[in-house]
Coordinates of C-alpha atoms in Angstrom, one line a residue:
Chain P
X1 CA 17.9 -18.4 17.2
X2 CA 19.5 -17.5 20.5
X3 CA 19.0 -19.8 23.5
X4 CA 20.0 -19.0 27.1
X5 CA 20.3 -22.1 29.2
X6 CA 19.9 -21.7 33.0
X7 CA 20.0 -24.7 35.3
X8 CA 19.7 -26.0 38.8
X9 CA 21.4 -29.2 39.8
X10 CA 18.7 -31.2 38.1
X11 CA 16.6 -29.0 35.8
X12 CA 17.3 -26.8 32.8
X13 CA 15.2 -23.8 31.6
X14 CA 15.8 -22.4 28.2
X15 CA 15.0 -18.8 27.4
X16 CA 14.8 -18.5 23.6
X17 CA 13.1 -16.8 20.6
X18 CA 11.2 -19.9 19.7
X19 CA 10.5 -21.1 23.3
X20 CA 7.6 -20.6 25.7
X21 CA 8.0 -17.3 27.7
X22 CA 10.0 -17.8 30.9
X23 CA 8.4 -16.4 34.1
X24 CA 10.9 -15.6 36.8
X25 CA 9.0 -15.2 40.1
X26 CA 9.7 -11.8 41.8
X27 CA 8.4 -12.4 45.3
X28 CA 11.5 -13.4 47.2
X29 CA 12.7 -9.8 47.6
X30 CA 12.5 -7.8 50.8
X31 CA 12.5 -4.5 48.9
X32 CA 9.3 -2.8 49.9
X33 CA 8.3 -5.8 52.1
X34 CA 9.1 -4.6 55.6
X35 CA 7.9 -7.8 57.4
X36 CA 9.8 -10.1 55.1
X37 CA 12.9 -7.9 55.5
X38 CA 12.6 -8.1 59.3
X39 CA 12.0 -11.8 59.3
X40 CA 14.9 -12.6 57.0
X41 CA 17.3 -10.4 59.0
X42 CA 16.2 -12.3 62.1
X43 CA 16.7 -15.7 60.5
X44 CA 13.1 -16.5 60.0
X45 CA 12.7 -17.9 56.5
X46 CA 9.1 -19.2 56.7
X47 CA 7.8 -16.6 54.3
X48 CA 10.6 -17.3 51.9
X49 CA 9.6 -21.0 51.9
X50 CA 6.0 -20.1 51.2
X51 CA 6.9 -17.6 48.5
X52 CA 9.1 -20.2 46.8
X53 CA 6.5 -23.0 46.9
X54 CA 3.5 -20.8 45.8
X55 CA 5.3 -19.2 42.9
X56 CA 6.5 -22.6 41.5
X57 CA 3.0 -24.0 42.0
X58 CA 1.6 -20.9 40.1
X59 CA 3.8 -21.6 37.1
X60 CA 7.1 -19.7 37.6
X61 CA 9.8 -21.6 35.7
X62 CA 12.6 -19.7 37.6
X63 CA 12.7 -17.7 40.9
X64 CA 14.6 -14.5 41.5
X65 CA 16.2 -14.4 45.0
X66 CA 17.1 -11.0 46.6
X67 CA 18.2 -10.3 50.1
X68 CA 18.7 -6.6 50.0
X69 CA 18.0 -5.6 53.6
X70 CA 19.5 -2.3 54.9
X71 CA 22.3 -2.8 57.6
X72 CA 22.0 -6.6 57.3
X73 CA 24.8 -9.0 56.3
X74 CA 23.5 -9.3 52.7
X75 CA 26.1 -11.8 51.4
X76 CA 25.4 -14.3 54.3
X77 CA 21.6 -13.9 54.0
X78 CA 21.6 -14.2 50.2
X79 CA 23.7 -17.4 50.4
X80 CA 21.5 -18.9 53.0
X81 CA 18.4 -18.0 51.0
X82 CA 19.8 -19.5 47.8
X83 CA 20.7 -22.8 49.6
X84 CA 17.2 -22.9 51.2
X85 CA 15.3 -22.3 48.0
X86 CA 17.4 -24.9 46.2
X87 CA 16.6 -27.4 48.9
X88 CA 12.8 -26.8 48.3
X89 CA 12.6 -26.7 44.5
X90 CA 14.6 -27.6 41.4
X91 CA 13.7 -24.5 39.4
X92 CA 16.8 -22.5 38.4
X93 CA 17.4 -19.2 40.2
X94 CA 18.2 -15.7 39.4
X95 CA 20.7 -14.3 42.0
X96 CA 19.8 -10.7 42.6
X97 CA 21.9 -8.1 44.3
X98 CA 23.6 -4.8 43.6
X99 CA 26.4 -5.8 46.0
X100 CA 29.2 -7.7 44.4
X101 CA 30.1 -9.6 47.6
X102 CA 26.5 -10.8 47.8
X103 CA 26.4 -12.0 44.2
X104 CA 29.7 -13.8 44.9
X105 CA 28.3 -15.5 48.1
X106 CA 25.1 -16.5 46.3
X107 CA 27.0 -17.9 43.3
X108 CA 29.5 -19.8 45.5
X109 CA 26.7 -21.9 47.1
X110 CA 24.5 -22.2 44.0
X111 CA 24.3 -25.6 42.3
X112 CA 23.9 -25.3 38.6
X113 CA 24.2 -22.4 36.1
X114 CA 22.6 -19.3 37.7
X115 CA 21.3 -16.1 36.1
X116 CA 23.2 -13.2 37.8
X117 CA 20.9 -10.1 38.2
X118 CA 22.5 -7.8 37.2
X119 CA 25.2 -5.8 35.4
X120 CA 24.6 -2.3 34.0
X121 CA 26.6 -0.4 31.4
X122 CA 28.5 1.4 34.1
X123 CA 32.3 0.7 33.9
X124 CA 32.5 -0.2 37.5
X125 CA 29.6 -2.6 37.3
X126 CA 30.9 -4.3 34.1
X127 CA 34.4 -4.7 35.5
X128 CA 33.2 -6.2 38.8
X129 CA 30.2 -8.4 37.6
X130 CA 31.4 -9.8 34.3
X131 CA 34.5 -11.6 35.7
X132 CA 32.3 -13.1 38.4
X133 CA 29.8 -14.3 35.9
X134 CA 32.6 -15.8 33.8
X135 CA 34.3 -17.5 36.7
X136 CA 31.0 -19.2 37.8
X137 CA 29.9 -20.1 34.3
X138 CA 26.7 -18.1 34.8
X139 CA 24.4 -16.0 32.6
X140 CA 23.7 -12.4 33.3
X141 CA 21.0 -9.8 33.1
X142 CA 22.3 -6.7 31.4
X143 CA 20.4 -3.5 32.3
X144 CA 20.5 -0.8 29.6
X145 CA 21.6 2.2 31.7
X146 CA 25.0 3.6 32.4
X147 CA 26.7 6.4 34.4
X148 CA 24.5 9.0 32.8
X149 CA 21.3 7.2 34.1
X150 CA 18.4 5.9 32.1
X151 CA 18.0 7.5 28.8
X152 CA 14.5 8.2 27.3
X153 CA 16.1 7.6 23.9
X154 CA 15.7 4.0 22.8
X155 CA 18.7 4.3 20.6
X156 CA 20.9 5.2 23.6
X157 CA 19.6 2.2 25.5
X158 CA 20.2 0.0 22.6
X159 CA 23.8 1.2 22.3
X160 CA 24.4 0.5 26.0
X161 CA 23.0 -3.0 25.6
X162 CA 25.4 -3.5 22.7
X163 CA 28.3 -2.2 24.7
X164 CA 27.6 -4.6 27.6
X165 CA 27.3 -7.5 25.2
X166 CA 30.6 -6.5 23.6
X167 CA 32.3 -6.2 27.0
X168 CA 30.9 -9.6 28.1
X169 CA 32.5 -11.1 24.9
X170 CA 35.8 -9.6 26.0
X171 CA 35.4 -11.5 29.2
X172 CA 34.6 -14.7 27.4
X173 CA 30.8 -14.6 27.9
X174 CA 28.8 -15.4 24.8
X175 CA 25.9 -13.1 23.8
X176 CA 23.6 -16.0 24.4
X177 CA 24.4 -15.7 28.1
X178 CA 23.5 -12.1 28.2
X179 CA 19.8 -11.4 28.8
X180 CA 19.1 -7.7 28.2
X181 CA 16.6 -5.7 30.3
X182 CA 15.5 -2.8 28.2
X183 CA 14.2 -1.0 31.3
X184 CA 10.4 -0.6 31.7
X185 CA 9.4 2.8 33.1
X186 CA 6.0 3.4 34.8
X187 CA 3.5 4.2 31.9
X188 CA 1.7 6.6 34.3
X189 CA 4.8 8.8 34.4
X190 CA 6.3 8.2 30.9
X191 CA 3.6 8.0 28.2
X192 CA 6.1 6.5 25.6
X193 CA 7.4 3.8 28.0
X194 CA 5.5 1.0 26.3
X195 CA 6.4 1.9 22.7
X196 CA 10.0 2.4 23.8
X197 CA 10.2 -1.1 25.2
X198 CA 8.3 -2.7 22.4
X199 CA 10.7 -1.1 19.8
X200 CA 13.7 -2.1 21.9
X201 CA 12.6 -5.7 22.3
X202 CA 12.2 -5.9 18.5
X203 CA 15.7 -4.5 17.8
X204 CA 17.4 -6.5 20.6
X205 CA 16.0 -9.7 19.0
X206 CA 16.6 -8.8 15.3
X207 CA 19.8 -6.9 15.5
X208 CA 21.7 -7.8 18.7
X209 CA 20.1 -11.3 18.7
X210 CA 19.9 -11.5 22.5
X211 CA 17.2 -12.7 24.9
X212 CA 15.4 -10.1 27.0
X213 CA 13.8 -9.7 30.4
X214 CA 12.4 -7.0 32.5
X215 CA 10.9 -6.1 35.9
X216 CA 7.4 -6.1 34.5
X217 CA 5.3 -5.0 37.5
X218 CA 6.9 -1.6 37.4
X219 CA 5.0 -0.6 34.3
X220 CA 1.7 -0.1 36.2
X221 CA 3.1 1.7 39.2
X222 CA 0.6 4.3 40.5
X223 CA -2.3 3.2 38.4
X224 CA -5.6 1.4 39.4
X225 CA -6.3 -2.1 38.1
X226 CA -2.5 -2.8 37.9
X227 CA -3.1 -6.4 36.8
X228 CA -5.1 -5.2 33.8
X229 CA -2.2 -3.1 32.7
X230 CA 0.4 -5.7 33.5
X231 CA -1.4 -8.4 31.6
X232 CA -1.7 -6.3 28.4
X233 CA 1.9 -5.2 28.8
X234 CA 3.1 -8.8 29.0
X235 CA 1.3 -10.0 25.9
X236 CA 2.4 -6.9 23.9
X237 CA 6.0 -7.3 25.0
X238 CA 5.9 -11.0 24.0
X239 CA 4.5 -10.0 20.6
X240 CA 7.4 -7.6 20.3
X241 CA 10.0 -10.3 21.0
X242 CA 10.5 -10.3 24.8
X243 CA 11.5 -13.8 26.0
X244 CA 11.3 -13.6 29.8
X245 CA 10.2 -11.4 32.7
X246 CA 10.6 -11.1 36.4
X247 CA 7.0 -10.8 37.6
X248 CA 4.5 -12.1 40.1
X249 CA 3.1 -15.4 39.0
X250 CA 0.5 -15.3 41.7
X251 CA -1.5 -12.9 39.7
X252 CA -3.7 -15.0 37.5
X253 CA -4.6 -12.3 34.9
X254 CA -0.8 -12.0 34.2
X255 CA -0.2 -15.7 33.9
X256 CA -3.3 -16.1 31.6
X257 CA -2.1 -13.3 29.4
X258 CA 1.4 -14.9 29.2
X259 CA 0.0 -18.4 28.4
X260 CA -2.4 -16.9 25.8
X261 CA 0.5 -15.0 24.2
X262 CA 2.5 -18.3 24.0
X263 CA -0.4 -19.7 22.1
X264 CA -0.6 -16.7 19.8
X265 CA 3.2 -16.9 19.1
X266 CA 3.0 -20.5 18.2
X267 CA 4.9 -21.5 21.3
X268 CA 2.3 -23.9 22.6
X269 CA 2.1 -26.5 19.9
X270 CA -1.5 -27.5 19.0
X271 CA -2.5 -25.4 22.1
X272 CA -2.0 -28.5 24.2
X273 CA -0.9 -26.6 27.4
X274 CA -3.8 -24.1 27.0
X275 CA -6.4 -26.8 26.4
X276 CA -5.0 -28.9 29.3
X277 CA -5.3 -25.9 31.6
X278 CA -8.7 -24.5 30.6
X279 CA -10.8 -27.2 29.1
X280 CA -14.1 -27.8 30.8
X281 CA -14.1 -30.8 33.1
X282 CA -16.6 -33.6 32.5
X283 CA -19.8 -33.4 34.6
X284 CA -19.6 -34.7 38.2
X285 CA -20.4 -38.5 38.4
X286 CA -23.7 -39.7 39.8
X287 CA -22.0 -40.8 43.0
X288 CA -20.7 -37.2 43.6
X289 CA -17.2 -38.1 42.6
X290 CA -15.2 -35.7 40.4
X291 CA -14.6 -36.9 36.8
X292 CA -11.1 -37.8 35.8
X293 CA -10.7 -34.7 33.6
X294 CA -11.3 -32.4 36.5
X295 CA -8.7 -34.1 38.7
X296 CA -6.1 -33.9 35.9
X297 CA -6.9 -30.2 35.3
X298 CA -6.3 -29.5 38.9
X299 CA -3.1 -31.4 39.0
X300 CA -1.8 -29.4 36.1
X301 CA -2.8 -26.2 37.8
X302 CA -0.6 -27.0 40.7
X303 CA 2.5 -28.1 38.8
X304 CA 2.2 -25.2 36.4
Chain B
X1 CA -0.2 9.1 9.8
X2 CA -3.3 7.7 8.1
X3 CA -6.7 8.5 9.4
X4 CA -10.0 7.0 8.3
X5 CA -13.0 9.1 9.2
X6 CA -16.3 7.3 9.6
X7 CA -19.4 9.2 10.6
X8 CA -23.1 9.1 11.4
X9 CA -25.3 12.2 11.0
X10 CA -23.9 13.7 14.1
X11 CA -20.8 11.9 15.2
X12 CA -17.3 11.2 13.7
X13 CA -15.1 8.3 14.6
X14 CA -11.4 8.4 13.5
X15 CA -9.5 5.1 12.9
X16 CA -5.8 6.1 13.0
X17 CA -2.3 5.1 13.8
X18 CA -2.1 7.6 16.7
X19 CA -5.7 7.2 17.9
X20 CA -7.4 5.0 20.5
X21 CA -8.3 1.6 19.1
X22 CA -11.7 1.5 17.5
X23 CA -14.1 -1.3 18.6
X24 CA -16.8 -2.2 16.1
X25 CA -19.5 -4.2 17.9
X26 CA -20.1 -7.5 16.1
X27 CA -23.4 -8.6 17.7
X28 CA -26.0 -7.4 15.2
X29 CA -25.4 -10.4 12.9
X30 CA -27.8 -13.3 12.5
X31 CA -25.0 -15.6 11.3
X32 CA -25.0 -18.5 13.8
X33 CA -27.8 -16.9 15.8
X34 CA -30.9 -18.8 14.8
X35 CA -33.3 -17.0 17.1
X36 CA -32.1 -13.5 16.0
X37 CA -32.3 -14.7 12.3
X38 CA -35.9 -15.9 12.8
X39 CA -37.0 -12.7 14.6
X40 CA -35.4 -10.4 12.1
X41 CA -37.0 -12.3 9.2
X42 CA -40.4 -12.0 10.9
X43 CA -39.9 -8.3 11.5
X44 CA -39.2 -8.5 15.2
X45 CA -36.2 -6.2 15.9
X46 CA -36.3 -6.2 19.7
X47 CA -33.1 -8.1 20.0
X48 CA -31.4 -5.8 17.5
X49 CA -32.4 -2.8 19.7
X50 CA -31.0 -4.5 22.8
X51 CA -27.8 -5.5 21.0
X52 CA -27.3 -2.0 19.8
X53 CA -27.8 -0.3 23.1
X54 CA -25.8 -2.8 25.1
X55 CA -22.8 -2.7 22.8
X56 CA -22.7 1.1 22.8
X57 CA -23.0 1.1 26.6
X58 CA -20.1 -1.3 26.8
X59 CA -17.9 1.0 24.8
X60 CA -18.2 0.1 21.1
X61 CA -17.4 3.3 19.1
X62 CA -19.0 1.7 16.0
X63 CA -21.5 -1.1 15.2
X64 CA -21.4 -3.6 12.5
X65 CA -24.9 -4.4 11.0
X66 CA -25.4 -7.6 9.1
X67 CA -28.8 -9.1 7.9
X68 CA -27.6 -12.2 6.2
X69 CA -30.6 -14.6 6.6
X70 CA -31.0 -17.4 4.2
X71 CA -34.0 -17.1 1.9
X72 CA -35.0 -13.7 3.4
X73 CA -35.1 -10.3 1.6
X74 CA -31.7 -9.3 2.8
X75 CA -31.6 -5.8 1.1
X76 CA -34.9 -4.8 2.7
X77 CA -34.0 -6.2 6.1
X78 CA -30.5 -4.6 6.1
X79 CA -31.9 -1.2 5.1
X80 CA -34.6 -1.4 7.8
X81 CA -31.9 -2.5 10.4
X82 CA -29.6 0.4 9.4
X83 CA -32.5 2.9 9.8
X84 CA -33.5 1.4 13.1
X85 CA -30.0 1.4 14.6
X86 CA -29.4 4.9 13.4
X87 CA -32.6 6.0 15.2
X88 CA -31.3 4.5 18.5
X89 CA -27.6 5.6 18.5
X90 CA -25.3 8.1 16.8
X91 CA -22.3 5.8 16.6
X92 CA -21.3 5.3 13.0
X93 CA -22.1 1.9 11.3
X94 CA -20.3 -0.7 9.3
X95 CA -22.7 -2.1 6.7
X96 CA -22.0 -5.7 6.3
X97 CA -23.1 -8.0 3.5
X98 CA -21.7 -10.2 0.8
X99 CA -24.7 -9.2 -1.5
X100 CA -24.2 -6.1 -3.5
X101 CA -27.9 -5.2 -3.6
X102 CA -27.9 -5.4 0.2
X103 CA -24.9 -3.1 0.6
X104 CA -26.6 -0.7 -1.9
X105 CA -29.9 -0.8 0.1
X106 CA -28.1 -0.2 3.4
X107 CA -26.0 2.7 2.0
X108 CA -29.0 4.4 0.4
X109 CA -30.7 4.9 3.7
X110 CA -27.5 5.5 5.8
X111 CA -27.0 9.0 7.1
X112 CA -23.3 9.9 7.3
X113 CA -20.1 8.2 5.9
X114 CA -20.4 4.5 6.4
X115 CA -17.8 1.7 6.5
X116 CA -18.7 -0.9 3.8
X117 CA -17.9 -4.4 4.9
X118 CA -16.4 -5.7 2.6
X119 CA -14.5 -6.0 -0.6
X120 CA -12.1 -8.8 -1.4
X121 CA -9.3 -9.1 -3.9
X122 CA -11.5 -11.0 -6.3
X123 CA -12.1 -9.2 -9.6
X124 CA -15.9 -9.5 -9.4
X125 CA -15.9 -8.1 -5.8
X126 CA -13.7 -5.2 -6.6
X127 CA -15.6 -4.2 -9.7
X128 CA -19.0 -4.4 -7.9
X129 CA -18.2 -3.0 -4.5
X130 CA -15.6 -0.2 -5.2
X131 CA -17.9 1.9 -7.5
X132 CA -20.6 1.6 -4.8
X133 CA -18.2 2.8 -2.1
X134 CA -17.1 5.7 -4.3
X135 CA -20.7 6.7 -5.2
X136 CA -21.8 6.8 -1.6
X137 CA -18.5 8.5 -0.4
X138 CA -18.0 5.6 2.1
X139 CA -14.9 3.8 3.4
X140 CA -14.4 0.1 2.8
X141 CA -13.0 -3.0 4.6
X142 CA -10.6 -4.8 2.2
X143 CA -10.2 -8.5 2.9
X144 CA -6.9 -9.9 1.8
X145 CA -8.1 -13.0 -0.1
X146 CA -8.8 -13.4 -3.8
X147 CA -10.0 -16.1 -6.3
X148 CA -7.3 -18.5 -5.1
X149 CA -8.7 -18.4 -1.5
X150 CA -6.8 -17.4 1.7
X151 CA -3.1 -17.8 1.4
X152 CA -1.0 -19.0 4.3
X153 CA 1.8 -16.9 2.9
X154 CA 1.7 -13.4 4.5
X155 CA 3.5 -12.0 1.4
X156 CA 0.6 -13.1 -0.8
X157 CA -1.9 -11.5 1.5
X158 CA 0.1 -8.3 1.6
X159 CA 0.2 -8.3 -2.2
X160 CA -3.6 -8.7 -2.4
X161 CA -4.2 -5.9 0.0
X162 CA -1.8 -3.7 -2.1
X163 CA -3.8 -4.7 -5.2
X164 CA -7.2 -3.7 -3.6
X165 CA -5.7 -0.3 -2.4
X166 CA -4.4 0.3 -6.0
X167 CA -7.8 -0.6 -7.5
X168 CA -9.6 1.6 -5.0
X169 CA -7.3 4.5 -6.1
X170 CA -8.3 3.8 -9.7
X171 CA -11.9 4.3 -8.6
X172 CA -11.1 7.5 -6.8
X173 CA -11.0 6.1 -3.3
X174 CA -8.0 7.2 -1.3
X175 CA -5.9 4.6 0.7
X176 CA -7.0 6.3 3.9
X177 CA -10.6 5.1 3.1
X178 CA -9.4 1.5 2.8
X179 CA -9.2 -0.5 6.0
X180 CA -7.4 -3.8 5.4
X181 CA -8.5 -7.0 7.1
X182 CA -5.3 -9.2 7.1
X183 CA -7.5 -12.2 7.9
X184 CA -7.3 -13.9 11.3
X185 CA -7.4 -17.7 11.2
X186 CA -8.3 -19.8 14.3
X187 CA -5.0 -20.4 16.2
X188 CA -6.2 -23.9 17.2
X189 CA -6.1 -24.9 13.5
X190 CA -3.2 -22.7 12.2
X191 CA -0.4 -22.4 14.6
X192 CA 1.3 -19.5 12.8
X193 CA -2.0 -17.5 12.5
X194 CA -0.9 -15.1 15.2
X195 CA 2.6 -14.4 13.9
X196 CA 1.2 -14.0 10.4
X197 CA -1.3 -11.3 11.4
X198 CA 1.1 -9.5 13.6
X199 CA 3.7 -9.3 10.8
X200 CA 1.0 -8.2 8.3
X201 CA -0.3 -5.5 10.6
X202 CA 3.2 -4.1 11.0
X203 CA 3.8 -4.1 7.2
X204 CA 0.4 -2.7 6.4
X205 CA 1.1 0.2 8.6
X206 CA 4.7 0.8 7.7
X207 CA 4.7 0.0 4.0
X208 CA 1.1 0.3 2.7
X209 CA 0.2 3.0 5.3
X210 CA -3.4 1.8 5.8
X211 CA -5.6 1.2 8.8
X212 CA -6.5 -2.3 9.7
X213 CA -9.3 -4.3 11.2
X214 CA -10.3 -7.9 11.7
X215 CA -13.0 -10.3 12.8
X216 CA -11.2 -10.8 16.1
X217 CA -13.3 -13.5 17.8
X218 CA -12.4 -16.0 15.1
X219 CA -8.9 -16.5 16.5
X220 CA -10.0 -18.5 19.5
X221 CA -12.5 -20.8 17.6
X222 CA -12.7 -24.3 19.2
X223 CA -10.5 -23.4 22.3
X224 CA -11.6 -23.2 25.9
X225 CA -11.4 -19.9 27.7
X226 CA -11.9 -18.0 24.4
X227 CA -11.9 -14.6 26.1
X228 CA -8.4 -15.3 27.5
X229 CA -7.1 -15.9 24.0
X230 CA -9.1 -13.0 22.5
X231 CA -7.9 -10.6 25.1
X232 CA -4.2 -11.4 24.6
X233 CA -4.7 -11.4 20.8
X234 CA -6.2 -8.0 20.9
X235 CA -3.3 -6.4 22.8
X236 CA -0.7 -8.2 20.7
X237 CA -2.4 -7.0 17.5
X238 CA -2.5 -3.5 18.8
X239 CA 1.2 -3.6 19.7
X240 CA 1.7 -4.8 16.1
X241 CA -0.2 -1.8 14.6
X242 CA -3.8 -3.0 14.2
X243 CA -6.1 0.0 14.6
X244 CA -9.6 -1.4 14.8
X245 CA -11.5 -4.7 15.2
X246 CA -15.0 -6.2 14.8
X247 CA -15.5 -7.9 18.1
X248 CA -17.8 -8.4 21.1
X249 CA -17.6 -5.4 23.5
X250 CA -19.8 -7.2 26.0
X251 CA -16.8 -9.4 27.0
X252 CA -15.1 -7.4 29.7
X253 CA -11.7 -9.1 29.5
X254 CA -11.4 -8.1 25.8
X255 CA -12.4 -4.5 26.5
X256 CA -10.0 -4.2 29.4
X257 CA -7.2 -5.6 27.2
X258 CA -8.0 -3.1 24.5
X259 CA -8.1 -0.2 27.0
X260 CA -4.8 -1.3 28.6
X261 CA -3.2 -1.6 25.2
X262 CA -4.3 2.0 24.4
X263 CA -2.5 3.0 27.6
X264 CA 0.6 1.1 26.7
X265 CA 0.6 2.6 23.1
X266 CA 0.4 6.1 24.6
X267 CA -3.1 6.6 23.1
X268 CA -4.7 7.4 26.5
X269 CA -2.9 10.6 27.5
X270 CA -1.9 10.7 31.1
X271 CA -3.9 7.4 31.5
X272 CA -7.0 9.6 32.2
X273 CA -9.5 7.2 30.6
X274 CA -8.0 4.2 32.4
X275 CA -7.9 6.0 35.7
X276 CA -11.5 7.3 35.3
X277 CA -12.7 3.8 34.7
X278 CA -10.8 1.8 37.3
X279 CA -10.0 4.1 40.2
X280 CA -11.2 3.2 43.6
X281 CA -14.4 5.1 44.5
X282 CA -14.2 7.0 47.8
X283 CA -15.8 5.3 50.8
X284 CA -19.5 5.4 51.2
X285 CA -20.7 8.5 53.2
X286 CA -22.0 8.2 56.8
X287 CA -25.5 8.8 55.6
X288 CA -25.2 5.8 53.3
X289 CA -25.0 7.9 50.1
X290 CA -22.5 7.1 47.5
X291 CA -19.5 9.4 47.1
X292 CA -19.3 11.6 44.0
X293 CA -16.4 9.6 42.6
X294 CA -18.4 6.4 42.5
X295 CA -21.3 8.0 40.6
X296 CA -18.9 9.5 38.1
X297 CA -17.1 6.2 37.6
X298 CA -20.5 4.5 36.9
X299 CA -21.5 7.1 34.4
X300 CA -18.2 6.7 32.6
X301 CA -18.8 2.9 32.5
X302 CA -22.0 3.4 30.7
X303 CA -20.9 5.9 28.1
X304 CA -17.8 3.9 27.4

């Protein structure tokens, strides 16, 4: 039973085979969000604050923080964003950049044990990112592609994941601190994308014994009713052994699918979290006041 | 690749590992529906007609027909219901009774190759039902319990399924005409119910190479937001290899989860069914007429 512990200064989150699924909020990311990118580059973090608060309220147990803005000083902006988000919430963060100096800057201000997002199976990436992860005592997302790109063969992707885990061990990072991303392709473009990921999640848990994550929203790219696809994908991935995902917790269908999947996996003992969230409130009192049950249900909704 | 062919006089449905999931509408069943029971016993089939038409319109590829009314003449009522439903729709039927004479009566009026629901691993059940199935050239649902009841041990349930498949072969019924029900317990009562079923579906497909079904609505018994649980359960069961289910197609969350799971399993080539159902219609014309796309989408919605 593998457990990956990620922490802030005051809170721990455990990603694990026998744990509730961990949702990592994807919203603090200027990629494809022009307005957010312009604001962050100009030093306006109001939208970052809103994104952080809303995602935690919706049930994200962690937040991904990315500051990838073309031509901007990414290391400085990422560090500032990490500090800001940590001042707002105690959920642990995933520090997300493809630039080593930005990861370094984010990690150097981070309080706790971060999740570094990400290393790939490329030599250059492994030799730059893994020493950084080790030095900061962090965990790391390992993406199963290498210099040859993303293979359509699940066996090749598994082998790359295995290689990263081995290299991490060479650097003194245990397998429990490597969270593998098996890579989720858009199902509209790659018809076998779902089966590939489900089979990989199963093997990564049974054979390599590592936790898993993915950028989940990608799977429905280009299709109508994306939340319908994303919700089914999440529960199917959880059934296959996936233990966390970077996704949008503001989409209720997705969160309901994840919570129901936790119930079905036996990760919500006696269904107490499900019942607390969805039980019918008692009828409104004769004086028009809300019953106690309803207030409690609402409070739970906010704190996730 | 196992395929179970069920048919009416004019239509075939194939349950199979590489086929879209088959939804068997559960509604024509007086169990727990007092009014329907009283009406059917009194010869009023108006609600049966509505249930049949609505379920087919909602996307059921088959209908389950049950006439289990205490103290009523179940064989006569079941035969009459089968004839009536076959006069309304050409979707194949599952003929559902625990009384052998009722199964016999239903089968004797059925036009096509029916699915008999069900045989268990009990000696008495196997020796009464399997000859009937063989004589009528039908397929059969095999429920994985026996004289000792329902085991909590998935290995025991697998062994019972194996025994029924073997006994069916002794009676000349091929494994492809045995659809195993691994038995879905309420998750609120049995915390491991989900994992048991998922593991069983996987083994039943890989090792016994049979199709599977279940009474899916049972899983959420006693919980709030039952459709939320049922929807996640369906997609997780499909990811684990389940190929059909007896459920309520009138619940849209469940049908959306099943259709999305078909997409994710690669059973909706190029996502054409998904896109046809959910794509945005073109804007309304200047003369107030609906665009062609919207009319088409509506028609697809009705024919499922």
